[in-house]
PDB file of C-alpha atoms in Angstrom:
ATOM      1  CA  UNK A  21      -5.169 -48.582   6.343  1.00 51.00           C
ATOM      2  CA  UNK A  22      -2.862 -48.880   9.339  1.00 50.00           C
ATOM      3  CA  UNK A  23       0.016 -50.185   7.155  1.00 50.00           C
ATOM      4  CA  UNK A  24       0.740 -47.036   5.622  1.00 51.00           C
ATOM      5  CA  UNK A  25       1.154 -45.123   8.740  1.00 58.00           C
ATOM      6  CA  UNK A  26       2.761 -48.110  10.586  1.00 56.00           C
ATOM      7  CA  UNK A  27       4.626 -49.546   8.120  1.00 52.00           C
ATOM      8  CA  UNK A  28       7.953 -47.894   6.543  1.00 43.00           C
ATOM      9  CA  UNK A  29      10.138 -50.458   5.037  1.00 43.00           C
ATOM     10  CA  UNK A  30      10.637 -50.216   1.153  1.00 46.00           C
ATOM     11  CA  UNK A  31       8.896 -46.748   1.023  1.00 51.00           C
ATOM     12  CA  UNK A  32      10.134 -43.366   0.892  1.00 50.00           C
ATOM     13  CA  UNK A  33       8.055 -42.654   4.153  1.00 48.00           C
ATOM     14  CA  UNK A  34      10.519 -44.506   6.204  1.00 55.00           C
ATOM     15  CA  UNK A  35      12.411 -41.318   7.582  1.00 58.00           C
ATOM     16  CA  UNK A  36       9.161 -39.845   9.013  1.00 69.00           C
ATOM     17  CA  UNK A  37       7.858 -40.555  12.374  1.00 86.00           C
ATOM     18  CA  UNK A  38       4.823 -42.549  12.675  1.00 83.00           C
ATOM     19  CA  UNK A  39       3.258 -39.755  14.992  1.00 88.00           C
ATOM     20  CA  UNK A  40       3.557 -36.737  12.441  1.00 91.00           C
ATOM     21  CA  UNK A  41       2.312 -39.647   9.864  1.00 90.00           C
ATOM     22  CA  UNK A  42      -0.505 -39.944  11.958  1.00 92.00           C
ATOM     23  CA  UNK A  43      -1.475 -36.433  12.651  1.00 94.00           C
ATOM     24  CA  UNK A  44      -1.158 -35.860   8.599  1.00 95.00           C
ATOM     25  CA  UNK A  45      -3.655 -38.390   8.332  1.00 95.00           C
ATOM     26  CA  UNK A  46      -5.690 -37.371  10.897  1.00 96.00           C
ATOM     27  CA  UNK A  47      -6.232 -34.310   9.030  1.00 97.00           C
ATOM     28  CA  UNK A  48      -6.233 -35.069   5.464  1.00 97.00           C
ATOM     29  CA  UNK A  49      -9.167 -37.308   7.125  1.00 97.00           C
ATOM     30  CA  UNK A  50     -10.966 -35.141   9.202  1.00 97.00           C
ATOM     31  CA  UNK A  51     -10.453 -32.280   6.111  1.00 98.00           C
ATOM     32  CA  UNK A  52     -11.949 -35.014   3.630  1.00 98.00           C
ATOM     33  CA  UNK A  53     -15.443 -35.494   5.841  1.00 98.00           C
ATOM     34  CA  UNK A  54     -15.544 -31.470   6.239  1.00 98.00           C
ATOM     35  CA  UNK A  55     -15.397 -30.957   2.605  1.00 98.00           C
ATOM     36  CA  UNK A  56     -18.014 -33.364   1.864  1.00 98.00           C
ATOM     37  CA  UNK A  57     -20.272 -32.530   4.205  1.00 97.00           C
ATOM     38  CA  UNK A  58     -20.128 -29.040   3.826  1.00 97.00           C
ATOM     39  CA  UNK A  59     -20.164 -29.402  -0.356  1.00 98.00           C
ATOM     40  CA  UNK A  60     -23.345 -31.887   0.400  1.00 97.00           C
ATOM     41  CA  UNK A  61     -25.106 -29.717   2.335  1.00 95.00           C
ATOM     42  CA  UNK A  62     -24.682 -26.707   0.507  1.00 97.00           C
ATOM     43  CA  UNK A  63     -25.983 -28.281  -2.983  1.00 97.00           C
ATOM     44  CA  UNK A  64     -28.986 -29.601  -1.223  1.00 94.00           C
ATOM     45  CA  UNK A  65     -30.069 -26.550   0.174  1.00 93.00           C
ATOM     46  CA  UNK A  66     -29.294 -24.993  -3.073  1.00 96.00           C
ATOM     47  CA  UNK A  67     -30.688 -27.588  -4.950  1.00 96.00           C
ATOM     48  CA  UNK A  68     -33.743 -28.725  -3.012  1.00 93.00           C
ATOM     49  CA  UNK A  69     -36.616 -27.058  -1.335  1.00 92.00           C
ATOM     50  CA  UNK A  70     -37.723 -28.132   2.394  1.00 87.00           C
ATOM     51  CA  UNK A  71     -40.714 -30.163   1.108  1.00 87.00           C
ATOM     52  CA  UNK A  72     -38.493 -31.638  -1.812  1.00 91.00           C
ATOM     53  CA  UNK A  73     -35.709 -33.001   0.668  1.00 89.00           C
ATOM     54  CA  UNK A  74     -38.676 -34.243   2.819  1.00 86.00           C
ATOM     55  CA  UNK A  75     -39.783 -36.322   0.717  1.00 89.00           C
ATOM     56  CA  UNK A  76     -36.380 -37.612  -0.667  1.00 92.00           C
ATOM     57  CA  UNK A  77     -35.776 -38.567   2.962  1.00 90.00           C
ATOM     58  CA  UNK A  78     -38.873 -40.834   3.507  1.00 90.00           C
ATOM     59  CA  UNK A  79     -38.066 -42.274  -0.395  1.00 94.00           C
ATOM     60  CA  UNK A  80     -34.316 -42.795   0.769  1.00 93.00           C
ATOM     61  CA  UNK A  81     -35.544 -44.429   4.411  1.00 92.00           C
ATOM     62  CA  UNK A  82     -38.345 -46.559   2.429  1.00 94.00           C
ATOM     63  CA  UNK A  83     -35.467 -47.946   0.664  1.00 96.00           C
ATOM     64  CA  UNK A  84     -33.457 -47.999   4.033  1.00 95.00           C
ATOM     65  CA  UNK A  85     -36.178 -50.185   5.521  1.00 95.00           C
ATOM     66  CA  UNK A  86     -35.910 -52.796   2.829  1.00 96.00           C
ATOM     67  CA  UNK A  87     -32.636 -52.980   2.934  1.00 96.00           C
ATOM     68  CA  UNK A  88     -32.329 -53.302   6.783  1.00 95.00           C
ATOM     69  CA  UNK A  89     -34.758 -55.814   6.802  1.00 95.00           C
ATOM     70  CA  UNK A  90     -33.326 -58.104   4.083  1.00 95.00           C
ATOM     71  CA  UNK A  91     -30.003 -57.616   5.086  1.00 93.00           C
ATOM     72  CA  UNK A  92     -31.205 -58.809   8.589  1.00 93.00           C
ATOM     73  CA  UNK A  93     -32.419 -61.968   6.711  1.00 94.00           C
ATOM     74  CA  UNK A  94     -29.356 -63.059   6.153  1.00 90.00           C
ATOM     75  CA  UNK A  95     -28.980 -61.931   2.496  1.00 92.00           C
ATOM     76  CA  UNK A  96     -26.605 -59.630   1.245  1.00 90.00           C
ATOM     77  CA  UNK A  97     -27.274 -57.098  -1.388  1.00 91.00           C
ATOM     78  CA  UNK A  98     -24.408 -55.907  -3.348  1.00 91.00           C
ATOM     79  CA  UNK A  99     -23.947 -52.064  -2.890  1.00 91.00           C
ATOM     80  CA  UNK A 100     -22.454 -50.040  -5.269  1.00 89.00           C
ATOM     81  CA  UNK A 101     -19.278 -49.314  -4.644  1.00 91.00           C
ATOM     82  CA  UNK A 102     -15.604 -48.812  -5.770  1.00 87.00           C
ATOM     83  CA  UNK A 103     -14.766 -51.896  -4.660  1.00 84.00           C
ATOM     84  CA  UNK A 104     -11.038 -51.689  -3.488  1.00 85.00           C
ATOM     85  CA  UNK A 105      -8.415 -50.996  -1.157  1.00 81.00           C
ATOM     86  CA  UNK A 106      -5.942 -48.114  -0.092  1.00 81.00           C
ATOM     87  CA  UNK A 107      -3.871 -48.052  -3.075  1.00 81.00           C
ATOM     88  CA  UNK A 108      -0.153 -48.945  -1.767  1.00 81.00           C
ATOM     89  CA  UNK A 109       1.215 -46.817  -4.608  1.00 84.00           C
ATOM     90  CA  UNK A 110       0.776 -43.818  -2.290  1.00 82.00           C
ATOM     91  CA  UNK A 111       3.084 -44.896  -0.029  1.00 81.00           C
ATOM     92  CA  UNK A 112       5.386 -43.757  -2.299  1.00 83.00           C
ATOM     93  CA  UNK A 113       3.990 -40.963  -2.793  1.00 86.00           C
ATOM     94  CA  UNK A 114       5.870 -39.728  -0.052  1.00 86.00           C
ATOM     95  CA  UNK A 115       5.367 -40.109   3.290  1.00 87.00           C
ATOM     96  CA  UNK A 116       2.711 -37.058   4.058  1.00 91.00           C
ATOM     97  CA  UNK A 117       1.201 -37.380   0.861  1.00 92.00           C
ATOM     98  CA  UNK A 118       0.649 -40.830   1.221  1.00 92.00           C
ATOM     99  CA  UNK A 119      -0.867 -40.070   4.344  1.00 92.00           C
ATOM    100  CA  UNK A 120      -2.683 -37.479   3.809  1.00 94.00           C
ATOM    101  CA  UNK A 121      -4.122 -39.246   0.788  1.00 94.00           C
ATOM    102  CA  UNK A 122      -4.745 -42.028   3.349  1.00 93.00           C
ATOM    103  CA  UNK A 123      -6.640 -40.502   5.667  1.00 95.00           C
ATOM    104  CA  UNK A 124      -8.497 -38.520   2.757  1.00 96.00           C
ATOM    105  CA  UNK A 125      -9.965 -41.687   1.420  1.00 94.00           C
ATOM    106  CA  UNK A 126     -11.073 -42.977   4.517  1.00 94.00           C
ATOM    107  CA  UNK A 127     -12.678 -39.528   5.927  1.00 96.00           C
ATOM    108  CA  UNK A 128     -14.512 -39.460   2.225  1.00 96.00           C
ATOM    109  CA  UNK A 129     -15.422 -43.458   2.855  1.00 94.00           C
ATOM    110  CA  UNK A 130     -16.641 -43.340  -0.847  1.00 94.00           C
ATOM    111  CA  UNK A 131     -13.002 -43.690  -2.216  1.00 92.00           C
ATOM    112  CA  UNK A 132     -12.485 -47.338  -1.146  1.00 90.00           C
ATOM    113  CA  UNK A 133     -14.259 -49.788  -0.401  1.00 91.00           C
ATOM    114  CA  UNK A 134     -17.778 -49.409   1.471  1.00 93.00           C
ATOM    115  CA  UNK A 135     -18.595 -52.466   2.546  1.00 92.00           C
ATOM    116  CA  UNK A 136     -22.559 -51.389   4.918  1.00 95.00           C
ATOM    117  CA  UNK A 137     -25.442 -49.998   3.408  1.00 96.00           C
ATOM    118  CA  UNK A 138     -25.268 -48.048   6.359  1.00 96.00           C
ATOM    119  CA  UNK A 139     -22.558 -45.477   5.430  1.00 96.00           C
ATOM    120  CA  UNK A 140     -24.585 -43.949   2.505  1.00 96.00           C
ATOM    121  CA  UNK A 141     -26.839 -42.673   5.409  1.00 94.00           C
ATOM    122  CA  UNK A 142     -24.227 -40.216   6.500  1.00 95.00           C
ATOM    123  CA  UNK A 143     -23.883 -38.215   2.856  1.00 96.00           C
ATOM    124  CA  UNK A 144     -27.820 -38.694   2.119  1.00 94.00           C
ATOM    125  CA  UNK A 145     -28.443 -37.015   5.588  1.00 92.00           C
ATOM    126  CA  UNK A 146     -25.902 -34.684   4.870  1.00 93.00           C
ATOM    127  CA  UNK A 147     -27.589 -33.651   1.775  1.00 94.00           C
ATOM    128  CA  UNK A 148     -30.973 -33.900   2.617  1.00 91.00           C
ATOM    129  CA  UNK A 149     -29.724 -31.484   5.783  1.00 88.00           C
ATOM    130  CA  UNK A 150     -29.765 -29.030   3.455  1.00 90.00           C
ATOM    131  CA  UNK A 151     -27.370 -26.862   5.559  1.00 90.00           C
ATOM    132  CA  UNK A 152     -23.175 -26.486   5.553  1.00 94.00           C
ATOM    133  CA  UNK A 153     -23.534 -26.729   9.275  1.00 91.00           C
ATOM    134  CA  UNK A 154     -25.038 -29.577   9.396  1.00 90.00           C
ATOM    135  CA  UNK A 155     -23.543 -31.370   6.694  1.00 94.00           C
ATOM    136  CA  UNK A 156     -20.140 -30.510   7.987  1.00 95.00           C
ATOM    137  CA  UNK A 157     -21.219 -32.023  11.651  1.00 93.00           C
ATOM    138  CA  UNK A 158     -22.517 -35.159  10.486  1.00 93.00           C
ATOM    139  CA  UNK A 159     -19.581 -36.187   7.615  1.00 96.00           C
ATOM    140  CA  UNK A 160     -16.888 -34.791   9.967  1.00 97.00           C
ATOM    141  CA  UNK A 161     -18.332 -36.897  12.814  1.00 96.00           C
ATOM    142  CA  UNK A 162     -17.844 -39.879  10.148  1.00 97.00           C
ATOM    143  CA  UNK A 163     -14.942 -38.646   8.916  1.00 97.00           C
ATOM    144  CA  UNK A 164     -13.076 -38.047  12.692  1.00 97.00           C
ATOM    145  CA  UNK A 165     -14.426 -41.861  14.058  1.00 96.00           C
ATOM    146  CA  UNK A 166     -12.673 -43.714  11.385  1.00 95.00           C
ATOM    147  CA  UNK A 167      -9.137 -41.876  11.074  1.00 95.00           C
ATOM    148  CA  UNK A 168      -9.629 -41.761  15.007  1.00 95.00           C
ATOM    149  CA  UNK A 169     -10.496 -45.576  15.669  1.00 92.00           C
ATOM    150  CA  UNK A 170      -7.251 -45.931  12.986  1.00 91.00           C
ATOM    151  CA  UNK A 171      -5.130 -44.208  15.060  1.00 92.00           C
ATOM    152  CA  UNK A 172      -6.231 -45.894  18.077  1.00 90.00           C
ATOM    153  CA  UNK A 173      -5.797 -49.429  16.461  1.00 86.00           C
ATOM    154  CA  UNK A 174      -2.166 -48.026  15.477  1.00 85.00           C
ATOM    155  CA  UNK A 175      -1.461 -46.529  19.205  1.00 86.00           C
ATOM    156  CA  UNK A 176      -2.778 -50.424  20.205  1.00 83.00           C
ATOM    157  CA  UNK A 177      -0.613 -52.167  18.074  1.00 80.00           C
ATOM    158  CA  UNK A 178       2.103 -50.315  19.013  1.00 80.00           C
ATOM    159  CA  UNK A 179       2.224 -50.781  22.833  1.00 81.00           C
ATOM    160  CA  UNK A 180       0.986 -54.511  22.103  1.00 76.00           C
ATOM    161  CA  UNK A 181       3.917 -55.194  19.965  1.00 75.00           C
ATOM    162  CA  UNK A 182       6.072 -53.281  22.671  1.00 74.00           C
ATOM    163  CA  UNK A 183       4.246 -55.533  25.306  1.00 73.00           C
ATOM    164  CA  UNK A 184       3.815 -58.915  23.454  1.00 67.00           C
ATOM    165  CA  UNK A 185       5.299 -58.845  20.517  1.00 62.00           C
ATOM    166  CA  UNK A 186       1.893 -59.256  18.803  1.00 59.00           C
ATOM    167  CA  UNK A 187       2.161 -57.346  15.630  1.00 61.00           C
ATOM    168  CA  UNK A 188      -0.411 -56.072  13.111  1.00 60.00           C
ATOM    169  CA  UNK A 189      -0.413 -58.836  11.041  1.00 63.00           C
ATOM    170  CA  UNK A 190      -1.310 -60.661  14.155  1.00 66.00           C
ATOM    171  CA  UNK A 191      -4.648 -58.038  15.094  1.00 69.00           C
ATOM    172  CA  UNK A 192      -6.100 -57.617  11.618  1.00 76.00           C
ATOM    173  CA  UNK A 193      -7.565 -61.159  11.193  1.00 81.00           C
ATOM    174  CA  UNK A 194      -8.962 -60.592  14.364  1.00 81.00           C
ATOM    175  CA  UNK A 195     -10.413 -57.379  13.482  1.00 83.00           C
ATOM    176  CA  UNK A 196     -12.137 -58.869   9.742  1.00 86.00           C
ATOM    177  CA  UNK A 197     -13.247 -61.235  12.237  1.00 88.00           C
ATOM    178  CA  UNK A 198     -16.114 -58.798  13.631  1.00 89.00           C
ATOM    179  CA  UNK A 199     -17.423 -58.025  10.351  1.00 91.00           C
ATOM    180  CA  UNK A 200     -20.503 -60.779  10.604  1.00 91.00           C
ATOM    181  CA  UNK A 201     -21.557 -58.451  13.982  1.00 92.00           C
ATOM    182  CA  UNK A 202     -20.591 -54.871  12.591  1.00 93.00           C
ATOM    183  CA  UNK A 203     -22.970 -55.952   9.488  1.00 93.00           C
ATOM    184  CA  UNK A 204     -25.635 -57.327  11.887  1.00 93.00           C
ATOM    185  CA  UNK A 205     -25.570 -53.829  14.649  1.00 94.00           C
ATOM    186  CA  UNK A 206     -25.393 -52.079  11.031  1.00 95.00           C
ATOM    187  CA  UNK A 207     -28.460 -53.641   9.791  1.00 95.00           C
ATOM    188  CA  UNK A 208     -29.956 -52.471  13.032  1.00 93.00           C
ATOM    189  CA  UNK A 209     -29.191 -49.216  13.357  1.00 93.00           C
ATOM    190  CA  UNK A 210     -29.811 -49.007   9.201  1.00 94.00           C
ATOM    191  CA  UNK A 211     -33.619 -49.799  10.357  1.00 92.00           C
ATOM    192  CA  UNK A 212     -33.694 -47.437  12.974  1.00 88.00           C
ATOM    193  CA  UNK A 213     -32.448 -44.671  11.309  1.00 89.00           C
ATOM    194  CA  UNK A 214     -34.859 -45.286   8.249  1.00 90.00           C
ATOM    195  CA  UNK A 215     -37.905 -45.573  11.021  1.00 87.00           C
ATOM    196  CA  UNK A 216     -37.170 -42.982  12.643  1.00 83.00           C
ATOM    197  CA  UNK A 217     -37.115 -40.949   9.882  1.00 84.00           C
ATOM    198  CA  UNK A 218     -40.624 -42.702   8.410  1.00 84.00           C
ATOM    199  CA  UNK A 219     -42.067 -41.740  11.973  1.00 79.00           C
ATOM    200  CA  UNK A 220     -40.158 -38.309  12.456  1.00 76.00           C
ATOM    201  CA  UNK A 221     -41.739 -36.880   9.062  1.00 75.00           C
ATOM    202  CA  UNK A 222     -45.736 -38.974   9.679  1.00 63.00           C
ATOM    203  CA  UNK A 223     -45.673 -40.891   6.843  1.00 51.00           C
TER     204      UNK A 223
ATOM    205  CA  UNK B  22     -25.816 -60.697  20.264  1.00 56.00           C
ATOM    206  CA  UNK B  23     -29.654 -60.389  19.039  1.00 70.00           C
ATOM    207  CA  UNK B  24     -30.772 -58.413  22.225  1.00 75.00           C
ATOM    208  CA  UNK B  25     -27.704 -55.665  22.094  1.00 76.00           C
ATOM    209  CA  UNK B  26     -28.798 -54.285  18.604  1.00 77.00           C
ATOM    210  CA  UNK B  27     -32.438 -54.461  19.536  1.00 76.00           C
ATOM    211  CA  UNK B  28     -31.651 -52.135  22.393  1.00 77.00           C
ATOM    212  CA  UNK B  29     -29.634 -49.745  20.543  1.00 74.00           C
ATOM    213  CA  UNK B  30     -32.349 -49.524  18.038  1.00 73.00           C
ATOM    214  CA  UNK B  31     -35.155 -48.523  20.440  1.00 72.00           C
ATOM    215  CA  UNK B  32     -32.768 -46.535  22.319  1.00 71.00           C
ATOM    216  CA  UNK B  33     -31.511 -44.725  19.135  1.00 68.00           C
ATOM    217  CA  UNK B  34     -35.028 -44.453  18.122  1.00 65.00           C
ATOM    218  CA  UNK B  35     -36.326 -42.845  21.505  1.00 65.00           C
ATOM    219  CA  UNK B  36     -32.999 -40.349  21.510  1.00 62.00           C
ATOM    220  CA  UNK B  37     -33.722 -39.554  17.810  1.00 58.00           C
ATOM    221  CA  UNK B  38     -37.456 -38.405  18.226  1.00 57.00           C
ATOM    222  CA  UNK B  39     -37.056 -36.396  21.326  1.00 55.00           C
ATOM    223  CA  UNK B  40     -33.495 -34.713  20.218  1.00 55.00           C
ATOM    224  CA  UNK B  41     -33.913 -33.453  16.962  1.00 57.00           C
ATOM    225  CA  UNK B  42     -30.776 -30.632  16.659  1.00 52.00           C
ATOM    226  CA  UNK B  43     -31.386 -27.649  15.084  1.00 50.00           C
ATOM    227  CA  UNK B  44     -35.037 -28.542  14.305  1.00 54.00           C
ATOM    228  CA  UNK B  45     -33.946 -30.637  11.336  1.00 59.00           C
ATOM    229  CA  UNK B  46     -34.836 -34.064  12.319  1.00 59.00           C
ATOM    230  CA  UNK B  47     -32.841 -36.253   9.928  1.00 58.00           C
ATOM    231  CA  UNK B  48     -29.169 -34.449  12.121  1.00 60.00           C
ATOM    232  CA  UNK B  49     -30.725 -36.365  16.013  1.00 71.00           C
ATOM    233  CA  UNK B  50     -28.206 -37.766  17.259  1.00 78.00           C
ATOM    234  CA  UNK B  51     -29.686 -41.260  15.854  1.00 81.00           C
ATOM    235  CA  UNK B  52     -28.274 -39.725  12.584  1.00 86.00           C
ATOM    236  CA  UNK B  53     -24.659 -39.102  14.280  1.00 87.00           C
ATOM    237  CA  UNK B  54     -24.950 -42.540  15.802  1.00 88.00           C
ATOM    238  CA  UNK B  55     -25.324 -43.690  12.475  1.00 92.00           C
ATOM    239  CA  UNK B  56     -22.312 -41.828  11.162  1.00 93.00           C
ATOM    240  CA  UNK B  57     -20.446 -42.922  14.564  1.00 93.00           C
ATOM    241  CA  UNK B  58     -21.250 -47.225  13.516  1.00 94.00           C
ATOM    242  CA  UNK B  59     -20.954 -46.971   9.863  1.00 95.00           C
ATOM    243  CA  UNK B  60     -17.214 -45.400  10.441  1.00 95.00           C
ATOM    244  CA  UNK B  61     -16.611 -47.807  13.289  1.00 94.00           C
ATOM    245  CA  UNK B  62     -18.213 -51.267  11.308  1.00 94.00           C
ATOM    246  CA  UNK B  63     -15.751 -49.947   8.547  1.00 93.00           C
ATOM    247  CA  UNK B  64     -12.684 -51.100  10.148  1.00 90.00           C
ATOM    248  CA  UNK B  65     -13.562 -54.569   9.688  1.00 90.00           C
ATOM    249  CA  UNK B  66     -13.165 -53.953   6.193  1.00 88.00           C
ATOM    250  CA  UNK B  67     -10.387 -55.569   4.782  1.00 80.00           C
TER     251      UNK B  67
END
């Protein structure tokens, strides 16, 4: 997801700076997670009564339990998903589009690919909040981490490269390298959210 | 790296129960921790 902001060569997004790139993306991302949230938690409150989202939650954090604990086990259980990456297409797109469109997908985190059981806690909760408020807080919280850690592993890579010479072909492996712990703290937290919520509504 | 998520489970946990915001429960800040590590364990997507 860093390549399109980073990278310029070949693409019509070569005459823009990275920085207006990145604030383009920054928003399209941050815009994405406010939409969803606040769609989310406007059809549940619509949708669902108080005692009707209650008990969705404790069905949704049953599941969450199960999952947490097999996924702790070792096994993996396939999520659904559309399984892919940042198309590269929309790099020529333009260069704002393609970042806005960037940081879009990632602030929706349903677009590409998912990848933790965990992230389907942030649009349950924010539909089971029941609230626009809410919703918005909790997918824009999403939504602003990711395009923000982006940006920061851009801002990295460009004072490493500056520094070193290390580029970003050079950090990613090391990044995909973490994925065995991210799934394993995921897994985690996946079980604490889904007990807390068991405990939080006395079932 | 067993003992680190253990304690940010129980601490999580603890946080969650005694901070609900806005009286809804399922919005404690466990819930924007969650959002916080699902958007961070992201990244090591490929």
């Amino acid at each position: 997801m860093v390549f399109v902001i980073a990278s310029s060569g070949g693409h019509r997004n070569q005459t823009k700076s990275w920085r207006s790139k990145s604030v383009v993306f920054g928003v399209g991302g941050v815009a994405a997670g406010i939409a969803c949230g606040g769609v989310l938690g406007w059809l549940g409150g619509w949708a669902l009564a108080a005692d009707e989202r209650v008990g969705l939650a404790v069905i949704a954090a049953s599941v969450a339990v199960v999952l947490g604990v097999v996924e702790l086990a070792g096994r993996r259980v396939p999520l659904p998903q559309w399984n892919r990456e940042t198309p590269q297409e929309w790099m020529d797109r333009g260069a704002f589009t393609g970042a806005f469109l960037n940081g879009a997908a990632l602030g929706s985190g349903f677009a590409t690919r998912i990848g933790f059981w965990l992230w389907y806690a942030v649009p349950v909760a924010a539909l089971l909040s029941g609230s626009v408020v809410l919703g918005v807080a909790l997918y824009g919280t999403y939504a602003a981490v990711r395009v923000g850690v982006t940006l920061l592993l851009l801002v990295s890579n460009r004072w490493r490269t500056a520094r070193s010479g290390m580029s970003l072909g050079a950090i990613t492996p090391k990044i995909l390298a973490l994925r065995p712990v991210a799934r394993t703290i995921s897994a985690w937290q996946l079980l604490g959210v889904a007990t807390t919520t068991l405990i939080a509504s006395n079932v | 790296m067993r003992a680190a998520p253990a304690a940010i489970m129980v601490a999580g946990i603890s946080f969650g129960l005694l901070a609900p915001i806005g009286g809804v429960w399922w919005t404690s800040p466990m819930m924007f921790a969650t959002a916080v590590l699902a958007a961070v364990a992201q990244q090591t997507l490929p």
